[in-house]
mmCIF file of C-alpha atoms in Angstrom:
data_model
loop_
_atom_site.group_PDB
_atom_site.id
_atom_site.type_symbol
_atom_site.label_atom_id
_atom_site.label_comp_id
_atom_site.label_asym_id
_atom_site.label_seq_id
_atom_site.Cartn_x
_atom_site.Cartn_y
_atom_site.Cartn_z
ATOM 1 C CA MET A 1 93.389 104.808 75.215
ATOM 2 C CA PHE A 2 91.390 102.917 72.587
ATOM 3 C CA SER A 3 89.524 100.897 75.210
ATOM 4 C CA LYS A 4 88.315 104.150 76.859
ATOM 5 C CA LEU A 5 87.284 105.527 73.470
ATOM 6 C CA LYS A 6 85.394 102.311 72.659
ATOM 7 C CA ALA A 7 83.692 102.389 76.087
ATOM 8 C CA GLU A 8 82.493 105.969 75.517
ATOM 9 C CA LEU A 9 81.252 105.102 72.028
ATOM 10 C CA ASP A 10 79.448 102.050 73.417
ATOM 11 C CA ALA A 11 77.844 104.209 76.132
ATOM 12 C CA VAL A 12 76.372 106.522 73.493
ATOM 13 C CA MET A 13 75.220 103.579 71.380
ATOM 14 C CA ALA A 14 73.468 102.042 74.400
ATOM 15 C CA ARG A 15 71.662 105.249 75.408
ATOM 16 C CA ASP A 16 70.679 106.764 72.067
ATOM 17 C CA PRO A 17 68.248 104.733 69.953
ATOM 18 C CA ALA A 18 68.927 107.065 67.006
ATOM 19 C CA ALA A 19 72.647 106.178 66.874
ATOM 20 C CA ARG A 20 73.160 103.876 63.920
ATOM 21 C CA SER A 21 76.908 103.251 64.118
ATOM 22 C CA ARG A 22 80.029 104.058 66.120
ATOM 23 C CA ALA A 23 81.352 105.960 63.103
ATOM 24 C CA GLU A 24 78.266 108.196 63.121
ATOM 25 C CA VAL A 25 78.736 108.909 66.821
ATOM 26 C CA TYR A 26 82.463 109.549 66.464
ATOM 27 C CA PHE A 27 82.199 111.946 63.531
ATOM 28 C CA LEU A 28 78.796 113.603 64.012
ATOM 29 C CA TYR A 29 77.718 113.713 67.679
ATOM 30 C CA SER A 30 78.518 117.096 69.219
ATOM 31 C CA GLY A 31 78.177 115.780 72.783
ATOM 32 C CA PHE A 32 80.714 113.049 72.108
ATOM 33 C CA LYS A 33 83.109 115.561 70.501
ATOM 34 C CA ALA A 34 82.742 117.961 73.430
ATOM 35 C CA VAL A 35 83.547 115.254 75.984
ATOM 36 C CA ARG A 36 86.573 114.111 73.967
ATOM 37 C CA SER A 37 87.814 117.715 73.779
ATOM 38 C CA TYR A 38 87.210 118.101 77.511
ATOM 39 C CA ARG A 39 89.394 115.052 78.210
ATOM 40 C CA LYS A 40 92.281 116.646 76.255
ATOM 41 C CA ALA A 41 91.778 120.049 77.878
ATOM 42 C CA ASN A 42 91.553 118.498 81.350
ATOM 43 C CA TRP A 43 94.944 116.814 80.850
ATOM 44 C CA PHE A 44 96.535 120.193 80.105
ATOM 45 C CA PHE A 45 94.652 121.811 83.010
ATOM 46 C CA ARG A 46 95.898 119.169 85.477
ATOM 47 C CA HIS A 47 99.468 119.666 84.179
ATOM 48 C CA ASN A 48 99.267 123.416 84.864
ATOM 49 C CA MET A 49 99.018 124.435 81.201
ATOM 50 C CA LYS A 50 95.840 126.364 81.773
ATOM 51 C CA PHE A 51 95.995 128.628 78.722
ATOM 52 C CA ILE A 52 96.187 125.653 76.345
ATOM 53 C CA ALA A 53 93.412 123.940 78.309
ATOM 54 C CA ARG A 54 91.125 126.961 78.013
ATOM 55 C CA TYR A 55 91.999 127.338 74.331
ATOM 56 C CA ILE A 56 90.932 123.734 73.649
ATOM 57 C CA SER A 57 87.726 124.108 75.665
ATOM 58 C CA GLN A 58 86.744 127.399 74.011
ATOM 59 C CA ARG A 59 87.454 125.991 70.570
ATOM 60 C CA ALA A 60 85.225 123.007 71.379
ATOM 61 C CA ARG A 61 82.524 125.394 72.645
ATOM 62 C CA ARG A 62 82.538 127.275 69.343
ATOM 63 C CA LYS A 63 82.345 124.021 67.368
ATOM 64 C CA THR A 64 79.764 122.163 69.466
ATOM 65 C CA GLY A 65 77.801 124.748 71.476
ATOM 66 C CA ILE A 66 78.760 122.843 74.638
ATOM 67 C CA GLU A 67 80.949 124.540 77.235
ATOM 68 C CA ILE A 68 82.836 122.276 79.625
ATOM 69 C CA HIS A 69 85.417 123.990 81.813
ATOM 70 C CA PRO A 70 88.702 122.038 81.698
ATOM 71 C CA GLY A 71 88.870 122.110 85.504
ATOM 72 C CA ALA A 72 85.648 120.101 85.900
ATOM 73 C CA THR A 73 85.857 116.469 86.974
ATOM 74 C CA ILE A 74 83.877 114.121 84.747
ATOM 75 C CA GLY A 75 83.541 110.383 85.264
ATOM 76 C CA LYS A 76 83.216 107.621 82.707
ATOM 77 C CA ASN A 77 80.606 107.467 79.972
ATOM 78 C CA LEU A 78 79.046 110.927 80.179
ATOM 79 C CA PHE A 79 76.429 111.218 77.426
ATOM 80 C CA ILE A 80 75.358 114.685 76.309
ATOM 81 C CA ASP A 81 72.370 114.329 73.972
ATOM 82 C CA HIS A 82 71.522 117.220 71.637
ATOM 83 C CA GLY A 83 73.934 119.258 73.722
ATOM 84 C CA MET A 84 73.552 122.809 72.417
ATOM 85 C CA GLY A 85 73.733 125.226 75.327
ATOM 86 C CA VAL A 86 75.088 122.799 77.936
ATOM 87 C CA VAL A 87 77.391 124.509 80.464
ATOM 88 C CA ILE A 88 79.531 122.660 83.011
ATOM 89 C CA GLY A 89 81.399 124.869 85.493
ATOM 90 C CA GLU A 90 84.967 124.636 86.769
ATOM 91 C CA THR A 91 84.413 122.897 90.108
ATOM 92 C CA THR A 92 81.631 120.598 88.908
ATOM 93 C CA ILE A 93 82.023 116.894 89.589
ATOM 94 C CA VAL A 94 80.023 114.512 87.376
ATOM 95 C CA GLY A 95 79.875 110.818 88.280
ATOM 96 C CA ASP A 96 79.877 107.820 85.951
ATOM 97 C CA ASN A 97 77.151 107.030 83.409
ATOM 98 C CA CYS A 98 75.352 110.384 83.588
ATOM 99 C CA VAL A 99 73.111 111.833 80.883
ATOM 100 C CA LEU A 100 72.663 115.557 80.176
ATOM 101 C CA TYR A 101 70.199 116.930 77.649
ATOM 102 C CA GLN A 102 70.284 120.243 75.775
ATOM 103 C CA GLY A 103 70.413 123.488 77.691
ATOM 104 C CA VAL A 104 71.533 121.991 81.011
ATOM 105 C CA THR A 105 73.579 124.219 83.305
ATOM 106 C CA LEU A 106 75.734 122.793 86.076
ATOM 107 C CA GLY A 107 76.777 126.155 87.441
ATOM 108 C CA GLY A 108 77.395 128.407 90.378
ATOM 109 C CA THR A 109 75.189 131.030 91.951
ATOM 110 C CA GLY A 110 77.834 133.736 91.768
ATOM 111 C CA ASN A 111 78.023 134.060 95.553
ATOM 112 C CA GLU A 112 80.646 131.462 96.393
ATOM 113 C CA THR A 113 84.384 130.948 96.231
ATOM 114 C CA GLY A 114 86.223 127.633 96.163
ATOM 115 C CA LYS A 115 83.919 124.699 95.363
ATOM 116 C CA ARG A 116 80.954 126.521 93.874
ATOM 117 C CA HIS A 117 79.416 124.071 91.400
ATOM 118 C CA PRO A 118 77.339 120.918 91.905
ATOM 119 C CA THR A 119 78.462 117.337 92.428
ATOM 120 C CA LEU A 120 76.450 114.724 90.538
ATOM 121 C CA GLY A 121 76.514 111.097 91.643
ATOM 122 C CA ASN A 122 76.507 108.109 89.307
ATOM 123 C CA ASN A 123 73.651 107.376 86.877
ATOM 124 C CA VAL A 124 72.140 110.867 87.082
ATOM 125 C CA THR A 125 69.876 112.126 84.282
ATOM 126 C CA VAL A 126 69.370 115.879 83.925
ATOM 127 C CA GLY A 127 66.488 116.894 81.653
ATOM 128 C CA THR A 128 66.349 119.552 78.985
ATOM 129 C CA GLY A 129 66.926 123.099 80.218
ATOM 130 C CA ALA A 130 67.422 122.122 83.851
ATOM 131 C CA LYS A 131 69.682 124.247 86.057
ATOM 132 C CA VAL A 132 71.610 122.695 88.920
ATOM 133 C CA LEU A 133 73.226 125.560 90.810
ATOM 134 C CA GLY A 134 75.649 125.975 93.670
ATOM 135 C CA ASN A 135 77.815 123.701 95.758
ATOM 136 C CA ILE A 136 75.181 121.001 96.195
ATOM 137 C CA ARG A 137 75.212 117.209 95.979
ATOM 138 C CA ILE A 138 72.913 115.264 93.685
ATOM 139 C CA GLY A 139 72.794 111.605 94.765
ATOM 140 C CA ASN A 140 73.142 108.448 92.704
ATOM 141 C CA ASN A 141 70.327 107.374 90.364
ATOM 142 C CA VAL A 142 68.610 110.781 90.457
ATOM 143 C CA LYS A 143 66.386 112.088 87.648
ATOM 144 C CA ILE A 144 65.961 115.843 87.285
ATOM 145 C CA GLY A 145 63.019 116.953 85.157
ATOM 146 C CA GLY A 146 63.263 119.365 82.254
ATOM 147 C CA ASN A 147 63.475 123.080 83.130
ATOM 148 C CA SER A 148 63.802 122.352 86.848
ATOM 149 C CA VAL A 149 65.979 124.594 88.988
ATOM 150 C CA VAL A 150 67.745 122.624 91.711
ATOM 151 C CA VAL A 151 69.502 124.585 94.460
ATOM 152 C CA LYS A 152 69.407 122.072 97.355
ATOM 153 C CA ASP A 153 70.960 118.655 97.914
ATOM 154 C CA VAL A 154 69.044 115.666 96.550
ATOM 155 C CA PRO A 155 69.411 112.207 98.146
ATOM 156 C CA ASP A 156 69.942 108.988 96.164
ATOM 157 C CA ASN A 157 67.166 107.424 94.066
ATOM 158 C CA CYS A 158 64.935 110.498 93.726
ATOM 159 C CA THR A 159 63.087 112.307 90.971
ATOM 160 C CA VAL A 160 63.099 116.110 91.160
ATOM 161 C CA VAL A 161 60.911 118.570 89.219
ATOM 162 C CA GLY A 162 59.877 122.195 89.358
ATOM 163 C CA VAL A 163 61.117 125.652 90.201
ATOM 164 C CA PRO A 164 62.533 125.441 92.765
ATOM 165 C CA GLY A 165 63.206 121.719 92.391
ATOM 166 C CA ARG A 166 61.258 119.466 94.759
ATOM 167 C CA ILE A 167 61.380 115.725 95.217
ATOM 168 C CA ILE A 168 58.317 113.950 93.794
ATOM 169 C CA LYS A 169 59.621 110.358 93.978
ATOM 170 C CA ARG A 170 61.962 108.660 96.409
ATOM 171 C CA ASN A 171 63.004 105.029 95.935
ATOM 172 C CA GLY A 172 60.286 104.601 93.312
ATOM 173 C CA CYS A 173 57.451 105.791 95.554
ATOM 174 C CA ARG A 174 55.527 109.024 95.136
ATOM 175 C CA VAL A 175 56.301 111.667 97.756
ATOM 176 C CA PHE A 176 53.478 113.936 98.852
ATOM 177 C CA GLU A 177 54.155 117.384 100.274
ATOM 178 C CA GLU A 178 53.353 117.946 103.888
ATOM 179 C CA SER A 179 50.565 120.465 104.412
#
C-alpha cells in the first residue's frame, strides 16, 4: 500500500516543477486527492457496494472539483494538474503515466450503451479543456492539444489538435492534410 502511495507521489513530483515536497502534494494537490479517493471508491465499486462507491466519489467531487466515476479503470501514476472541472466517465480506461489538465472530459456522446467512454493508452497527455468523447481508442504516447474535441480513434505516437481533432504529427513528423 505504501509503495503504491510513494510511487504516485513520486509521479507527481517528477511531472510538476512547482511541487516542492511530497507533503505538499499529499495534503494540497486536488488531483492527487481525487485519484486517491477514486482508488477507495473503485474498491467498493468492484465489491458491489456501489452506493458507498458513489458516495465517496461525489464527496471527492465536491472537495476537489474533479469527478471520477468509481467504475472507471485507471492505471498507475495518473497525474491531474490543476484539475478543476475534470470529468472521467464510468467505462473510461486510462493507461499508465497519463497526464490530464484542467477541464478535460473523458466522456460519452449520449448515444451509446455498454462501453461508451474512451480508452487512453499509456503516456497520454490531454491538454486543458480537451474533450475525448465516445467509445474510441487513444494510442500510447499521444498528445491532445488544449480545447480539442476528439471523437475518432488516434494511433500511437501522434499529436492531435482542433475541433474536430485531427492528427498534426505522427511519429515526430508533421502530417499534412491531403487536398
